[in-house]
Amino acid sequence: MSPALVNDAGQAVPKVLVAVPSGDLVAAGFAQDLALMLGYTTFVRPDMECSIANLKGTYLPRARSGLVAWAVERACSHILWLDGDMRFPKDTLIRLLSHNEPIVAANYPTRQQPIIPTARDIERQPIFERQRSEPLDFASVCGMGVMLTDMAVFQKIGKPYFAVGYNRTTDDFAGEDTYFCEKARQHGYAVMIDSDLSEHVRHTGSFEY
């Protein structure tokens, strides 16, 4: 784990940046869940330092990279990535930290047709349900809407952390979250999915009636 504070018992205490890349607005449900999560986290772990950073912009790779720089400047040990259109339980941060994994996330559906999970298994197939009996599943890539990353990951993989890619085989584009996951895996990191948490995470959107 990246450098963190140490308590009287000699145990590392995480210093977490809650990073929210967004446009001009975030969903009302997201704002409520964020407030509940921070209140719960500070109550359960008063020793742990949490801060929030929001970068507005239309280009996600730039916003996410700026948030990493923000975390580096403040000597954070972790970043909890939360997108402004997500719903999540109040114990999300505590639960993800408990796994002590460099990269651990929730699986959630896309907001466009076909509606499929953002997490893909090692064979690049969507992960629709729990793959094994353990608390965590392996993924090749996963959306970063709810993801905890250890700062050591960014130190090791180097810039650029995020970019939009193009797949000639499928004639399609891949997002910055796919780029990050693939680069992290190339440097020896596993992308883990908390299947239990995933059941309580939602991706909000709107319909035209």
mmCIF file of C-alpha atoms in Angstrom:
data_model
loop_
_atom_site.group_PDB
_atom_site.id
_atom_site.type_symbol
_atom_site.label_atom_id
_atom_site.label_comp_id
_atom_site.label_asym_id
_atom_site.label_seq_id
_atom_site.Cartn_x
_atom_site.Cartn_y
_atom_site.Cartn_z
ATOM 1 C CA MET A 1 0.000 0.000 0.000
ATOM 2 C CA SER A 2 1.143 3.581 -0.614
ATOM 3 C CA PRO A 3 2.479 5.631 2.327
ATOM 4 C CA ALA A 4 -0.225 6.359 4.895
ATOM 5 C CA LEU A 5 -0.566 7.699 8.407
ATOM 6 C CA VAL A 6 0.305 5.337 11.248
ATOM 7 C CA ASN A 7 -1.756 5.072 14.441
ATOM 8 C CA ASP A 8 -0.497 4.433 17.975
ATOM 9 C CA ALA A 9 -0.596 0.685 17.351
ATOM 10 C CA GLY A 10 1.709 1.039 14.354
ATOM 11 C CA GLN A 11 -1.068 0.271 11.871
ATOM 12 C CA ALA A 12 -1.334 2.142 8.588
ATOM 13 C CA VAL A 13 -4.270 4.546 8.410
ATOM 14 C CA PRO A 14 -5.481 5.265 4.881
ATOM 15 C CA LYS A 15 -5.683 8.825 3.610
ATOM 16 C CA VAL A 16 -8.361 8.767 0.933
ATOM 17 C CA LEU A 17 -9.286 11.237 -1.770
ATOM 18 C CA VAL A 18 -12.879 10.813 -2.926
ATOM 19 C CA ALA A 19 -12.498 11.829 -6.569
ATOM 20 C CA VAL A 20 -15.532 12.912 -8.593
ATOM 21 C CA PRO A 21 -15.001 13.750 -12.271
ATOM 22 C CA SER A 22 -18.164 15.352 -13.617
ATOM 23 C CA GLY A 23 -19.884 17.709 -15.957
ATOM 24 C CA ASP A 24 -21.691 20.740 -14.566
ATOM 25 C CA LEU A 25 -24.103 18.652 -12.475
ATOM 26 C CA VAL A 26 -24.243 15.425 -10.468
ATOM 27 C CA ALA A 27 -27.398 13.430 -9.761
ATOM 28 C CA ALA A 28 -29.359 14.237 -6.604
ATOM 29 C CA GLY A 29 -29.247 10.590 -5.509
ATOM 30 C CA PHE A 30 -25.475 10.586 -5.898
ATOM 31 C CA ALA A 31 -25.152 13.682 -3.695
ATOM 32 C CA GLN A 32 -27.286 12.035 -1.016
ATOM 33 C CA ASP A 33 -25.268 8.804 -1.114
ATOM 34 C CA LEU A 34 -21.989 10.740 -0.989
ATOM 35 C CA ALA A 35 -23.093 12.626 2.119
ATOM 36 C CA LEU A 36 -24.288 9.430 3.811
ATOM 37 C CA MET A 37 -21.064 7.607 2.961
ATOM 38 C CA LEU A 38 -18.808 10.352 4.287
ATOM 39 C CA GLY A 39 -20.849 10.675 7.479
ATOM 40 C CA TYR A 40 -20.772 6.929 8.059
ATOM 41 C CA THR A 41 -17.065 6.636 7.228
ATOM 42 C CA THR A 42 -15.980 9.395 9.602
ATOM 43 C CA PHE A 43 -18.170 7.904 12.354
ATOM 44 C CA VAL A 44 -16.776 4.377 11.942
ATOM 45 C CA ARG A 45 -13.190 5.458 11.224
ATOM 46 C CA PRO A 46 -12.570 8.829 12.931
ATOM 47 C CA ASP A 47 -8.836 8.175 12.595
ATOM 48 C CA MET A 48 -9.005 8.116 8.794
ATOM 49 C CA GLU A 49 -8.621 11.279 6.733
ATOM 50 C CA CYS A 50 -11.015 11.690 3.794
ATOM 51 C CA SER A 51 -11.187 14.611 1.418
ATOM 52 C CA ILE A 52 -13.269 15.308 -1.689
ATOM 53 C CA ALA A 53 -12.189 16.693 -5.042
ATOM 54 C CA ASN A 54 -14.408 17.439 -8.020
ATOM 55 C CA LEU A 55 -13.044 18.297 -11.442
ATOM 56 C CA LYS A 56 -15.529 19.441 -14.073
ATOM 57 C CA GLY A 57 -14.905 18.795 -17.724
ATOM 58 C CA THR A 58 -16.089 16.999 -20.823
ATOM 59 C CA TYR A 59 -12.902 14.980 -21.368
ATOM 60 C CA LEU A 60 -12.670 12.260 -18.717
ATOM 61 C CA PRO A 61 -8.996 11.285 -19.208
ATOM 62 C CA ARG A 62 -7.956 14.869 -18.415
ATOM 63 C CA ALA A 63 -10.257 15.112 -15.400
ATOM 64 C CA ARG A 64 -9.136 11.785 -13.951
ATOM 65 C CA SER A 65 -5.459 12.637 -14.482
ATOM 66 C CA GLY A 66 -5.996 15.947 -12.714
ATOM 67 C CA LEU A 67 -7.562 14.156 -9.765
ATOM 68 C CA VAL A 68 -4.572 11.814 -9.535
ATOM 69 C CA ALA A 69 -2.306 14.885 -9.406
ATOM 70 C CA TRP A 70 -4.519 16.305 -6.663
ATOM 71 C CA ALA A 71 -4.102 13.096 -4.645
ATOM 72 C CA VAL A 72 -0.326 13.093 -5.160
ATOM 73 C CA GLU A 73 -0.050 16.686 -3.919
ATOM 74 C CA ARG A 74 -1.908 15.760 -0.742
ATOM 75 C CA ALA A 75 0.078 12.558 -0.156
ATOM 76 C CA CYS A 76 -3.046 10.383 -0.271
ATOM 77 C CA SER A 77 -2.737 6.619 -0.015
ATOM 78 C CA HIS A 78 -5.901 5.857 -2.032
ATOM 79 C CA ILE A 79 -8.403 7.313 -4.455
ATOM 80 C CA LEU A 80 -12.056 6.336 -4.304
ATOM 81 C CA TRP A 81 -13.435 7.058 -7.772
ATOM 82 C CA LEU A 82 -17.131 7.921 -7.812
ATOM 83 C CA ASP A 83 -19.007 9.040 -10.915
ATOM 84 C CA GLY A 84 -21.793 11.564 -10.445
ATOM 85 C CA ASP A 85 -24.465 9.225 -11.853
ATOM 86 C CA MET A 86 -23.873 6.353 -9.412
ATOM 87 C CA ARG A 87 -25.856 5.152 -6.375
ATOM 88 C CA PHE A 88 -24.000 3.265 -3.652
ATOM 89 C CA PRO A 89 -24.375 2.224 0.027
ATOM 90 C CA LYS A 90 -22.956 4.206 2.916
ATOM 91 C CA ASP A 91 -20.316 1.571 3.757
ATOM 92 C CA THR A 92 -18.842 1.559 0.230
ATOM 93 C CA LEU A 93 -15.455 3.029 1.159
ATOM 94 C CA ILE A 94 -15.069 0.950 4.336
ATOM 95 C CA ARG A 95 -16.003 -2.199 2.444
ATOM 96 C CA LEU A 96 -13.593 -1.602 -0.446
ATOM 97 C CA LEU A 97 -10.729 -0.724 1.890
ATOM 98 C CA SER A 98 -11.260 -3.930 3.871
ATOM 99 C CA HIS A 99 -10.148 -6.018 0.886
ATOM 100 C CA ASN A 100 -6.658 -4.482 0.944
ATOM 101 C CA GLU A 101 -6.406 -4.755 -2.850
ATOM 102 C CA PRO A 102 -4.614 -2.264 -5.149
ATOM 103 C CA ILE A 103 -7.646 -2.097 -7.470
ATOM 104 C CA VAL A 104 -11.123 -3.134 -6.350
ATOM 105 C CA ALA A 105 -14.414 -1.976 -7.804
ATOM 106 C CA ALA A 106 -18.138 -2.533 -8.084
ATOM 107 C CA ASN A 107 -19.664 -3.984 -11.225
ATOM 108 C CA TYR A 108 -22.627 -2.061 -12.649
ATOM 109 C CA PRO A 109 -24.624 -1.905 -15.899
ATOM 110 C CA THR A 110 -24.132 0.466 -18.800
ATOM 111 C CA ARG A 111 -26.689 3.212 -19.453
ATOM 112 C CA GLN A 112 -27.129 2.464 -23.142
ATOM 113 C CA GLN A 113 -28.304 -0.463 -25.214
ATOM 114 C CA PRO A 114 -27.381 -3.208 -24.936
ATOM 115 C CA ILE A 115 -27.538 -2.862 -21.152
ATOM 116 C CA ILE A 116 -24.725 -5.118 -19.955
ATOM 117 C CA PRO A 117 -22.264 -5.089 -17.026
ATOM 118 C CA THR A 118 -19.220 -2.850 -17.402
ATOM 119 C CA ALA A 119 -16.942 -5.528 -15.911
ATOM 120 C CA ARG A 120 -15.505 -8.128 -18.287
ATOM 121 C CA ASP A 121 -13.907 -11.429 -17.377
ATOM 122 C CA ILE A 122 -10.492 -12.577 -18.557
ATOM 123 C CA GLU A 123 -12.070 -13.789 -21.823
ATOM 124 C CA ARG A 124 -13.615 -10.326 -22.307
ATOM 125 C CA GLN A 125 -17.152 -11.519 -21.683
ATOM 126 C CA PRO A 126 -19.501 -9.417 -19.509
ATOM 127 C CA ILE A 127 -19.623 -10.545 -15.884
ATOM 128 C CA PHE A 128 -23.355 -10.919 -15.210
ATOM 129 C CA GLU A 129 -23.092 -12.720 -11.880
ATOM 130 C CA ARG A 130 -20.636 -13.948 -9.293
ATOM 131 C CA GLN A 131 -17.922 -16.060 -10.913
ATOM 132 C CA ARG A 132 -16.695 -17.895 -7.816
ATOM 133 C CA SER A 133 -17.457 -18.400 -4.118
ATOM 134 C CA GLU A 134 -14.815 -15.947 -2.828
ATOM 135 C CA PRO A 135 -15.784 -12.353 -1.954
ATOM 136 C CA LEU A 136 -13.892 -10.975 -4.969
ATOM 137 C CA ASP A 137 -13.975 -11.827 -8.665
ATOM 138 C CA PHE A 138 -11.222 -11.219 -11.204
ATOM 139 C CA ALA A 139 -11.957 -8.925 -14.149
ATOM 140 C CA SER A 140 -9.974 -7.883 -17.175
ATOM 141 C CA VAL A 141 -11.553 -4.420 -17.248
ATOM 142 C CA CYS A 142 -14.228 -2.603 -15.263
ATOM 143 C CA GLY A 143 -15.940 0.760 -15.206
ATOM 144 C CA MET A 144 -14.511 3.271 -12.725
ATOM 145 C CA GLY A 145 -17.870 4.566 -11.497
ATOM 146 C CA VAL A 146 -17.195 2.993 -8.077
ATOM 147 C CA MET A 147 -13.546 1.972 -7.785
ATOM 148 C CA LEU A 148 -10.863 2.166 -5.098
ATOM 149 C CA THR A 149 -7.256 2.461 -6.287
ATOM 150 C CA ASP A 150 -4.049 2.435 -4.284
ATOM 151 C CA MET A 151 -1.805 5.359 -5.234
ATOM 152 C CA ALA A 152 1.057 2.893 -5.701
ATOM 153 C CA VAL A 153 -0.671 1.772 -8.913
ATOM 154 C CA PHE A 154 -0.190 5.175 -10.534
ATOM 155 C CA GLN A 155 3.402 5.396 -9.340
ATOM 156 C CA LYS A 156 4.176 2.094 -11.035
ATOM 157 C CA ILE A 157 2.271 2.359 -14.326
ATOM 158 C CA GLY A 158 3.337 5.944 -15.082
ATOM 159 C CA LYS A 159 1.701 8.475 -17.377
ATOM 160 C CA PRO A 160 -0.564 8.482 -19.248
ATOM 161 C CA TYR A 161 -2.825 6.857 -16.689
ATOM 162 C CA PHE A 162 -5.916 7.345 -18.860
ATOM 163 C CA ALA A 163 -6.600 7.588 -22.581
ATOM 164 C CA VAL A 164 -9.309 6.781 -25.107
ATOM 165 C CA GLY A 165 -8.341 3.914 -27.398
ATOM 166 C CA TYR A 166 -9.485 2.483 -30.709
ATOM 167 C CA ASN A 167 -9.891 -1.223 -31.468
ATOM 168 C CA ARG A 168 -9.324 -1.938 -35.165
ATOM 169 C CA THR A 169 -10.750 -5.437 -34.846
ATOM 170 C CA THR A 170 -14.133 -4.291 -33.547
ATOM 171 C CA ASP A 171 -14.021 -0.848 -35.166
ATOM 172 C CA ASP A 172 -14.997 0.683 -31.839
ATOM 173 C CA PHE A 173 -13.599 2.942 -29.152
ATOM 174 C CA ALA A 174 -12.601 2.000 -25.601
ATOM 175 C CA GLY A 175 -12.969 4.369 -22.677
ATOM 176 C CA GLU A 176 -10.344 5.702 -20.302
ATOM 177 C CA ASP A 177 -11.360 3.157 -17.665
ATOM 178 C CA THR A 178 -10.582 0.281 -20.052
ATOM 179 C CA TYR A 179 -7.217 1.853 -20.845
ATOM 180 C CA PHE A 180 -6.383 2.183 -17.145
ATOM 181 C CA CYS A 181 -7.359 -1.391 -16.306
ATOM 182 C CA GLU A 182 -5.412 -2.842 -19.217
ATOM 183 C CA LYS A 183 -2.303 -0.837 -18.386
ATOM 184 C CA ALA A 184 -2.524 -1.791 -14.712
ATOM 185 C CA ARG A 185 -2.816 -5.466 -15.611
ATOM 186 C CA GLN A 186 0.221 -5.165 -17.912
ATOM 187 C CA HIS A 187 2.156 -3.976 -14.852
ATOM 188 C CA GLY A 188 1.093 -6.939 -12.730
ATOM 189 C CA TYR A 189 -2.006 -5.610 -10.982
ATOM 190 C CA ALA A 190 -5.249 -7.543 -10.747
ATOM 191 C CA VAL A 191 -8.589 -5.823 -11.247
ATOM 192 C CA MET A 192 -10.913 -7.162 -8.564
ATOM 193 C CA ILE A 193 -14.707 -6.943 -8.316
ATOM 194 C CA ASP A 194 -16.629 -6.881 -5.030
ATOM 195 C CA SER A 195 -19.631 -8.961 -6.071
ATOM 196 C CA ASP A 196 -21.625 -8.318 -2.883
ATOM 197 C CA LEU A 197 -21.201 -4.548 -3.157
ATOM 198 C CA SER A 198 -22.099 -4.703 -6.841
ATOM 199 C CA GLU A 199 -25.591 -5.932 -5.941
ATOM 200 C CA HIS A 200 -26.245 -2.607 -4.145
ATOM 201 C CA VAL A 201 -24.746 -0.217 -6.719
ATOM 202 C CA ARG A 202 -26.894 1.447 -9.368
ATOM 203 C CA HIS A 203 -26.118 3.451 -12.515
ATOM 204 C CA THR A 204 -28.721 6.201 -12.887
ATOM 205 C CA GLY A 205 -29.978 7.736 -16.098
ATOM 206 C CA SER A 206 -33.048 9.164 -17.797
ATOM 207 C CA PHE A 207 -35.553 8.073 -20.417
ATOM 208 C CA GLU A 208 -37.521 10.035 -22.953
ATOM 209 C CA TYR A 209 -41.259 9.406 -22.657
#
